[in-house]
XYZ file of C-alpha atoms in Angstrom:
145
model
C 0.235 0.090 -0.022
C 1.276 3.248 -0.908
C 2.244 5.970 1.169
C -0.205 8.588 0.859
C 0.680 12.453 1.776
C -1.542 15.158 2.264
C -0.864 18.868 1.505
C 0.047 20.864 4.704
C -2.773 23.298 6.015
C -2.628 26.606 5.972
C -4.097 27.710 9.551
C -2.038 26.237 12.264
C 0.804 28.585 12.484
C 2.652 31.054 15.117
C 4.832 34.118 14.981
C 7.368 35.955 16.649
C 8.034 39.361 16.786
C 11.368 40.850 18.383
C 11.302 37.481 20.666
C 7.524 37.492 21.848
C 4.908 35.220 20.543
C 2.096 37.049 19.458
C -1.335 35.006 17.715
C -2.649 36.384 14.154
C -5.344 36.014 12.518
C -4.072 36.379 9.469
C -0.215 36.608 7.531
C 0.132 37.590 3.744
C 2.663 38.933 1.568
C 5.529 36.078 1.847
C 6.592 36.889 -1.659
C 9.881 37.516 -3.459
C 10.662 38.122 -6.679
C 13.822 38.428 -9.078
C 13.344 41.419 -11.154
C 15.614 41.141 -14.533
C 17.942 43.123 -17.060
C 17.579 42.946 -20.307
C 20.583 43.089 -22.658
C 21.442 42.394 -26.494
C 25.144 42.605 -27.488
C 25.888 44.583 -30.293
C 26.918 41.530 -32.492
C 24.456 39.232 -31.555
C 22.148 38.866 -35.148
C 19.196 37.274 -33.622
C 17.885 40.871 -32.592
C 16.629 39.621 -29.197
C 17.394 40.508 -25.808
C 18.315 38.150 -23.252
C 17.359 38.231 -19.722
C 19.490 38.243 -17.289
C 18.418 37.714 -12.923
C 19.104 41.160 -11.340
C 18.283 42.637 -8.163
C 16.014 40.806 -5.427
C 12.442 42.503 -4.673
C 10.685 42.020 -1.740
C 7.012 42.104 -1.155
C 5.648 43.775 2.417
C 4.028 41.863 5.019
C 0.624 42.063 6.253
C -0.123 40.871 9.995
C -3.932 41.272 11.064
C -4.896 39.988 14.517
C -7.573 40.628 17.576
C -7.693 43.723 19.324
C -7.597 43.248 23.128
C -8.294 45.910 25.527
C -5.122 47.637 26.810
C -3.013 45.597 23.968
C -1.137 48.752 22.212
C 1.615 47.364 20.822
C 1.626 47.321 17.635
C 0.532 51.171 18.025
C 3.588 52.283 19.914
C 5.656 50.130 17.256
C 4.344 52.051 14.324
C 5.008 55.377 16.583
C 8.684 54.485 17.840
C 10.201 53.954 14.319
C 8.340 57.490 13.168
C 11.072 59.043 15.738
C 13.937 55.905 15.415
C 13.972 55.135 11.928
C 17.050 52.661 12.568
C 14.537 50.438 15.146
C 14.259 47.283 13.683
C 12.715 43.360 14.392
C 13.250 40.411 13.809
C 9.973 38.562 12.408
C 10.047 34.609 12.384
C 6.382 32.862 10.967
C 6.762 28.958 12.134
C 3.727 26.637 9.692
C 2.779 23.732 12.283
C 2.094 20.654 12.272
C -0.503 18.579 14.353
C 1.781 18.949 17.526
C 2.611 22.731 17.138
C 6.174 21.838 16.065
C 7.659 23.837 12.927
C 7.668 22.367 9.147
C 8.134 25.456 7.797
C 10.288 28.818 9.456
C 10.120 32.537 7.568
C 12.650 34.751 9.057
C 11.477 38.218 8.282
C 14.713 40.537 8.465
C 14.911 43.894 9.662
C 11.287 44.124 10.075
C 9.414 47.845 10.670
C 6.012 48.963 10.215
C 5.026 51.619 7.302
C 1.410 51.476 7.965
C -0.858 50.478 11.020
C -4.625 50.319 10.328
C -6.897 50.515 13.150
C -10.783 47.958 12.331
C -13.558 48.934 10.522
C -16.392 50.097 12.599
C -19.851 49.007 11.692
C -22.931 48.921 14.333
C -24.826 46.435 12.542
C -21.730 44.311 12.127
C -21.188 40.709 14.649
C -17.194 40.898 13.777
C -14.073 40.592 16.169
C -12.136 44.157 15.841
C -9.112 43.392 14.185
C -5.757 45.840 13.482
C -4.089 45.448 10.557
C 0.245 46.478 10.725
C 1.856 46.255 7.057
C 5.587 45.942 7.770
C 8.601 46.360 4.874
C 11.790 44.745 5.565
C 15.118 43.382 3.954
C 15.100 39.962 2.911
C 13.160 36.747 4.308
C 14.454 33.219 4.712
C 12.973 30.136 4.285
C 14.150 26.892 6.673
C 12.535 23.638 6.670
C 12.091 22.025 9.885
């Protein structure tokens, strides 16, 4: 009988910011791309350009979490970066198995908030208040457990 493998579910994950574990509802934007350079040698008889890998580009990471009374962590971090431009944090995101062990780990280097969003407020809504933080960073490293 063949050993059946199933894809990993994406709903069991953990996030650590600057050494502190924080519970999030959603993490998005773990993306990287390579820009390319078009080049054509002057003596190339095909009249076609070559595409050569160039600079790497990282997408911004968006974190969403429920608001709790007295918790202003995101607000203070965003506010602090406005006056302390050098303040950066390492963010570690783990995709976990059923026992809570990391299967994949993404380490975000030199992250800092560039946008903070309070929740939308609606008088007829039956939802949790969600705050959003968008982070710029200087690279993602993915490792397997």
